[in-house]
Coordinates of C-alpha atoms in Angstrom, one line a residue:
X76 CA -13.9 33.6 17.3
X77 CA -12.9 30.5 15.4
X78 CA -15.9 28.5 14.8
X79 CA -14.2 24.8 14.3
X80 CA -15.9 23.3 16.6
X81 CA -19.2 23.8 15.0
X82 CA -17.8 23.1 11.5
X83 CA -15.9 19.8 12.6
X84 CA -19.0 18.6 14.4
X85 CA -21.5 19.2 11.4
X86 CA -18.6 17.5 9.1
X87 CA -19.0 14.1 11.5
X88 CA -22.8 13.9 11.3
X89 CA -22.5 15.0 7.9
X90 CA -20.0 12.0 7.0
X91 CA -21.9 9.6 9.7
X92 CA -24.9 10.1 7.5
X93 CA -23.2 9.0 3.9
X94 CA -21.3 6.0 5.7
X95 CA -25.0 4.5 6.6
X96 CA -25.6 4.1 3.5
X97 CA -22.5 2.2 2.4
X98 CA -21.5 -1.2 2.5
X99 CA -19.5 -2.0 5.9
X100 CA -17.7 -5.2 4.2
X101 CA -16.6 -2.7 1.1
X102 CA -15.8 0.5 2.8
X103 CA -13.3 -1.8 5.3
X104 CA -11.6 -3.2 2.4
X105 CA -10.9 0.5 0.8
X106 CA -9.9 1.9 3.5
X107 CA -6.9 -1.1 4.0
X108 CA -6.2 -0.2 0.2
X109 CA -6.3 3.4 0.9
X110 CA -4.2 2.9 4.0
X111 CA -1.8 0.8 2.0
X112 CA -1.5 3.7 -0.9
X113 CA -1.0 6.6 1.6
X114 CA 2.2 4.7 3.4
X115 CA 3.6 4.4 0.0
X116 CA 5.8 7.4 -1.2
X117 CA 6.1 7.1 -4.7
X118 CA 4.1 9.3 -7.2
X119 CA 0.7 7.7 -8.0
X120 CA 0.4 6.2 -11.2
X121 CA -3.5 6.7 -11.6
X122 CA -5.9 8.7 -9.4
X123 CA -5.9 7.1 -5.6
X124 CA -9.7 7.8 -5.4
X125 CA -10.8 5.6 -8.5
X126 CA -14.2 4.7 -7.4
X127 CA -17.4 5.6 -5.2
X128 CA -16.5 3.3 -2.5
X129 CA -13.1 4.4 -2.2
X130 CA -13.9 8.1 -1.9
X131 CA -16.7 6.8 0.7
X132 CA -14.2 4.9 2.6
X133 CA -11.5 8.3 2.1
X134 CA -14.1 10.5 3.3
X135 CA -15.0 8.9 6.4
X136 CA -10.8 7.5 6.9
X137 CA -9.2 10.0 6.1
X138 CA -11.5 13.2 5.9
X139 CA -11.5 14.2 9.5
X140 CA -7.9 14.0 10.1
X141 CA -7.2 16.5 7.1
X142 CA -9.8 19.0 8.4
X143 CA -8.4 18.7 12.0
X144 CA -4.6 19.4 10.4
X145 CA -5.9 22.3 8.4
X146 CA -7.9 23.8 11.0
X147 CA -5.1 24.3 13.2
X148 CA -3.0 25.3 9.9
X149 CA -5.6 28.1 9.4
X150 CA -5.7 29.4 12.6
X151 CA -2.1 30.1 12.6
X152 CA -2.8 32.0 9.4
X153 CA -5.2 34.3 10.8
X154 CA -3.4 35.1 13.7
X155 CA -1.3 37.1 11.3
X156 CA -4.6 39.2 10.4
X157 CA -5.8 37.8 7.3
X158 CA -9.3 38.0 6.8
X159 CA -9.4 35.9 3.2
X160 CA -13.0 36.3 1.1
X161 CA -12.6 33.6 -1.6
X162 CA -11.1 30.5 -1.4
X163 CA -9.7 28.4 -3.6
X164 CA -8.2 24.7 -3.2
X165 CA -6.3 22.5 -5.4
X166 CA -7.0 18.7 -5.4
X167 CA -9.2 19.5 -2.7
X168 CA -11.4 16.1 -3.6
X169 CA -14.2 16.1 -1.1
X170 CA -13.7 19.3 0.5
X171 CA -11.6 19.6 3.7
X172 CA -9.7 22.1 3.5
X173 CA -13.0 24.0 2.5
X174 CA -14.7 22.8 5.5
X175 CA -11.5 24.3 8.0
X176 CA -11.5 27.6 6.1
X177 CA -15.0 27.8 6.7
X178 CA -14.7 26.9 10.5
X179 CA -11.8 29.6 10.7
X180 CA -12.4 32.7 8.7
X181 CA -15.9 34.2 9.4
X182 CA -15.0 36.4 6.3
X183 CA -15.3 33.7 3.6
X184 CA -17.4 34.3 0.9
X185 CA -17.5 31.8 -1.8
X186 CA -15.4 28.6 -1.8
X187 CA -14.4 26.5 -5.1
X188 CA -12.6 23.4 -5.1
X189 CA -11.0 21.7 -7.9
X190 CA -10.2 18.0 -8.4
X191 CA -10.1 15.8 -11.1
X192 CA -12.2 12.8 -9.6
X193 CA -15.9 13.8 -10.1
X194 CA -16.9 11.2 -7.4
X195 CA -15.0 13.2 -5.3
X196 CA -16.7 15.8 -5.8
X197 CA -20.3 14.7 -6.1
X198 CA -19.4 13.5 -2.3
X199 CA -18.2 17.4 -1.1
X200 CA -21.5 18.7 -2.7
X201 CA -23.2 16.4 -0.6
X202 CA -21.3 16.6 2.6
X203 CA -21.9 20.8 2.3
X204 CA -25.4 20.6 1.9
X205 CA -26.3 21.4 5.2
X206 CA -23.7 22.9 6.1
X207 CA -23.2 25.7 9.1
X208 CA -22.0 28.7 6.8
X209 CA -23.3 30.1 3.9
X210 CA -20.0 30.2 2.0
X211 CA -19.3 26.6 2.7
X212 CA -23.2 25.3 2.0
X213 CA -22.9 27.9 -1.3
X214 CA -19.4 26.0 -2.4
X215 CA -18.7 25.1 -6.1
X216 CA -16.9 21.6 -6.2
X217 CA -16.0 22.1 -10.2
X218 CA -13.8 18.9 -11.9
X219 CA -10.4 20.3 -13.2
X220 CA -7.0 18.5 -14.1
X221 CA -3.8 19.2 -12.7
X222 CA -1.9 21.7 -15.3
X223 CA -4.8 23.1 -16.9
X224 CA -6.4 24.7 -13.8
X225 CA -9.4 26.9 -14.9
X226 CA -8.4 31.1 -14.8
X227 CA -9.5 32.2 -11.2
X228 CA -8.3 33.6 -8.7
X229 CA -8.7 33.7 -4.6
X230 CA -7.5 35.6 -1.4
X231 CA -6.6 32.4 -0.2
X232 CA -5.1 29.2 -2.2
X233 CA -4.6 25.8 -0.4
X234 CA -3.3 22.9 -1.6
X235 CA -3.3 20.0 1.4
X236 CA -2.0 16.0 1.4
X237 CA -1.7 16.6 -2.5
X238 CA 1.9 16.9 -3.3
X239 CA 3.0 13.5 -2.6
X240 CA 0.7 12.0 -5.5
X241 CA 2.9 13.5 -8.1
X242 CA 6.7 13.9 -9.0
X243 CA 8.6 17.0 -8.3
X244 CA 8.1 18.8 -12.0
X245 CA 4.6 18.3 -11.1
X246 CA 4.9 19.4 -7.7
X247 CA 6.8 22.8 -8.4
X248 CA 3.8 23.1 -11.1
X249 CA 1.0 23.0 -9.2
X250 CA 2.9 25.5 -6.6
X251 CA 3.7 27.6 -9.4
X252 CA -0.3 27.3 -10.3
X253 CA -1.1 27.7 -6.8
X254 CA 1.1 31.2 -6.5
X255 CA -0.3 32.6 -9.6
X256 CA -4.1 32.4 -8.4
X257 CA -3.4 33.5 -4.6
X258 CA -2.7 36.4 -2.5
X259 CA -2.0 33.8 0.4
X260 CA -1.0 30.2 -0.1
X261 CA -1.1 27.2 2.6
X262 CA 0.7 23.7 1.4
X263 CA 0.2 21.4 4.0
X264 CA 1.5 17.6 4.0
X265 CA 1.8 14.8 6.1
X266 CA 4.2 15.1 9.0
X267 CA 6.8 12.9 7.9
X268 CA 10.6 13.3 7.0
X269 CA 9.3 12.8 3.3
X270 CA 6.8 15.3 3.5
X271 CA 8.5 17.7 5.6
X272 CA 11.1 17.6 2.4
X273 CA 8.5 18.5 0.0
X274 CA 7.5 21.6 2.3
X275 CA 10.8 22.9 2.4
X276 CA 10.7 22.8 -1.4
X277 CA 7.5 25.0 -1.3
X278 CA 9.3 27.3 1.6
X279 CA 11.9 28.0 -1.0
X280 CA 9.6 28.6 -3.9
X281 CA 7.6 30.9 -2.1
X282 CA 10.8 32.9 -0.6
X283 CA 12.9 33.0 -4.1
X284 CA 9.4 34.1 -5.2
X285 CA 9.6 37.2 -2.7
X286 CA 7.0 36.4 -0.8
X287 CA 6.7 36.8 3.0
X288 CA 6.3 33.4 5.2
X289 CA 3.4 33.6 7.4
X290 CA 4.2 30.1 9.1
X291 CA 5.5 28.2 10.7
X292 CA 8.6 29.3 10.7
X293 CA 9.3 32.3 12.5
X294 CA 12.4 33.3 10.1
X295 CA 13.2 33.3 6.7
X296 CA 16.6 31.5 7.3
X297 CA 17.4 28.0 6.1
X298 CA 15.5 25.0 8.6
X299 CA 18.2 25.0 11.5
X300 CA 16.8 21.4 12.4
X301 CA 19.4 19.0 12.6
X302 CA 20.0 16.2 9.5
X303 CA 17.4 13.4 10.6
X304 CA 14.8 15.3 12.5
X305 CA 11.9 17.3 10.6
X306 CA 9.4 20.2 11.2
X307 CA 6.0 18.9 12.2
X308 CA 2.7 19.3 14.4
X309 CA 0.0 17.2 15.7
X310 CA -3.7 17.9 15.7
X311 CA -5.6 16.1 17.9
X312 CA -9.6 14.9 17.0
X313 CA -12.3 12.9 18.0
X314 CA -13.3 9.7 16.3
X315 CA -17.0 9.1 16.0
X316 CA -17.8 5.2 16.4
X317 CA -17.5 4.3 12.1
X318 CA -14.0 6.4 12.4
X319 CA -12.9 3.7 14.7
X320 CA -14.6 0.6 13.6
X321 CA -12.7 1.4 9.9
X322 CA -9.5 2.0 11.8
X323 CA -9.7 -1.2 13.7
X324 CA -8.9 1.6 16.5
X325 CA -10.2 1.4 20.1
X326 CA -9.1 5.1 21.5
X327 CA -11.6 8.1 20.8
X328 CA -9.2 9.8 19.4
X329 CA -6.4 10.3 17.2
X330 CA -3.5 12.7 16.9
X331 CA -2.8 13.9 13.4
X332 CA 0.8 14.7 12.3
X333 CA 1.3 17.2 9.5
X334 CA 4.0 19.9 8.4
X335 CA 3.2 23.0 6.7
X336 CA 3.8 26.7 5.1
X337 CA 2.1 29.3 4.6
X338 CA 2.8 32.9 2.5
X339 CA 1.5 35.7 1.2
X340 CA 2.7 37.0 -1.8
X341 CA 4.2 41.2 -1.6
X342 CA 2.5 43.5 -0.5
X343 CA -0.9 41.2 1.4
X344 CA 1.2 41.5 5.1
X345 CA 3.7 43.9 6.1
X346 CA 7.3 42.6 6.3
X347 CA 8.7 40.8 9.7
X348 CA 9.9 43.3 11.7
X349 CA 13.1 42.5 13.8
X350 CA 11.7 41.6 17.8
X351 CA 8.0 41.6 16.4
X352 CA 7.9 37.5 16.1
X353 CA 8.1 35.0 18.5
X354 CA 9.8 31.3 18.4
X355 CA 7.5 28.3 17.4
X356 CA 7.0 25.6 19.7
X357 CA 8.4 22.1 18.1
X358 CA 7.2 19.3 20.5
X359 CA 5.0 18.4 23.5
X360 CA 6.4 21.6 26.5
X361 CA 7.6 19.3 29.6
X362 CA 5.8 21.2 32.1
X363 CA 7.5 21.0 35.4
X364 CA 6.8 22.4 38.9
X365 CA 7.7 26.3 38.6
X366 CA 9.0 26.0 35.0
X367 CA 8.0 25.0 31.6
X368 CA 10.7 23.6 28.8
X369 CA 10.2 23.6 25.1
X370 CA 12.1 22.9 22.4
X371 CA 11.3 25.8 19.6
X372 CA 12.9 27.8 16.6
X373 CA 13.6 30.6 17.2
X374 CA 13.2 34.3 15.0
X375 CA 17.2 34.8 15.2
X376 CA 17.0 31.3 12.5
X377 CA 18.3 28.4 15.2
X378 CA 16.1 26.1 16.8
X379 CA 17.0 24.5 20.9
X380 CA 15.5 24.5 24.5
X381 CA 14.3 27.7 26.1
X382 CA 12.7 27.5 29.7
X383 CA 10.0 30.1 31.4
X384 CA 10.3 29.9 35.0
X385 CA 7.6 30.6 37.4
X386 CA 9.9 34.5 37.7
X387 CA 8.4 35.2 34.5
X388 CA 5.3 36.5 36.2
X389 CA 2.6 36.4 33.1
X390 CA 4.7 34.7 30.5
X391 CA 4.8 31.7 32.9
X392 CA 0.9 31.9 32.9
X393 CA 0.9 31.7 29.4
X394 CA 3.9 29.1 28.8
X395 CA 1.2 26.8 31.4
X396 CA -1.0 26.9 28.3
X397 CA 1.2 26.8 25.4
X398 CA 0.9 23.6 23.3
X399 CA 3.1 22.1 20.1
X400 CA 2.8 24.1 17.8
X401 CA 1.3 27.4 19.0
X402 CA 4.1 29.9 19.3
X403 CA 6.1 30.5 22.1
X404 CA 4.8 33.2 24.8

């Protein structure tokens, strides 16, 4: 059983208890440069976290978002029966991605993340201290530059929100990086038409590489969306009081958007086998009374609406329950 829940409510009284001790009038005024940085597209120039403050405000802007995202991301991952024991994340800063691995696999452990920005890191070490697993709690946060990566290796690789800091020969780089320390890699990026681009580069890395996608997609065709729409998801979370107060937000919640894919190099999962995948759901199902529509794409490599009508006995049941993004009963 998925422990997120725990994980995600330990990170918001973990990151509660760091924002007390910062400076309201400062953290507000990094998080609008923050905000201002992120909506940008273009490479960064320098590292986007170049201070204490800003990492304080990133942490408590940005942090829970990214661990909602990956938790969902992870879960898809394990539905395909991957039980990783070491993980391993790139540019993981202050530890997200660590924190949803954690949540999700039960089977984890020992956790290292790598960034070049040692506040960032000071900050994960702090935020794990306490935290509910003894892989996560036990987690090295170890500086490292893009390029020159230390030698290790992991079951499971992620490298999340990292790709559109950096130019395309530094993209397909760190990807490269990422694919030669992992059995399974997860790139996850923003849900935009920008980042969904980048993650179609990394689909076609990973399948010229000959490895098998794990997700989202449930082919191995070229994206059969049309020119102008893009592949992404939405993971909802709760904002604690500071969340909103940095936000200038008044709803107790927020839904994240993100794309992603996910792969496992030969030999880690057994090949798709014809009639053994489903479709994946692409937006909010219109339920309706006796039927429920999606939109999805589908294993055969197109993507359009399919509808499950009340006829359809236990598949109905299920459809009732189905979400964006989960994969179609």
């Amino acid at each position: 059983m998925s422990r997120t829940p725990e994980h995600a409510a330990a990170l918001r009284s973990a990151l509660a208890r760091t924002a007390s001790g910062a400076d309201a009038g400062e953290l507000a005024r990094a998080t609008e440069a923050l905000v201002a940085r992120y909506r940008s597209v273009a490479p960064a120039s320098a590292p986007i976290l170049a201070s204490r403050v800003r990492v304080a405000a990133y942490a408590s802007y940005r942090m829970p978002a990214t661990h909602a995202a990956l938790a969902r991301v992870l879960d898809a991952v394990a539905a395909r029966g991957l039980a990783p024991r070491s993980l391993l994340d790139l540019g993981g800063g202050t530890g997200a991605a660590a924190w949803a691995a954690a949540g999700v696999f039960a089977s984890l452990e020992s956790i290292t993340v790598l960034d070049q920005v040692e506040d960032a890191l000071a900050l994960g070490r702090v935020l794990v201290a306490d935290a509910p697993s003894p892989a996560l709690a036990g987690a090295t946060f170890r500086r490292a530059f893009a390029g020159a990566w230390p030698d290790l290796e992991a079951d499971l690789v992620t490298v999340s929100y990292v790709l559109s800091e950096l130019d395309e020969r530094q993209q397909d780089t760190l990807v490269s990086d990422a694919m030669r320390r992992g059995r399974t890699v997860v790139v996850a990026e923003p849900g935009t038409p920008d980042g969904y681009a980048r993650v179609l580069r990394v689909r076609a890395a990973l399948l010229a590489a000959g490895w098998t996608l794990l997700g989202p997609c449930p082919h191995e065709a070229d994206c059969p969306l049309a020119p102008g729409d893009w592949c992404h998801f939405a993971a909802r979370l709760e904002r604690s009081a500071e969340h909103r107060r940095l936000k200038g937000a008044e709803l107790s919640y927020e839904d994240e958007k993100f794309s992603w894919v996910a792969a496992a190099s030969p030999g880690v999962v057994a090949p798709r086998q014809e009639g053994a995948t489903s479709g994946r759901i692409l937006r909010h199902p219109l339920k309706r009374k006796g039927f429920v529509e999606f939109q999805a794409c589908r294993p055969d490599g197109t993507a359009g609406r399919e509808v499950i009508s009340k006829k359809a006995g236990e598949r109905y049941r299920r459809a009732r329950d189905a979400e964006w993004g989960d994969t179609l009963p």
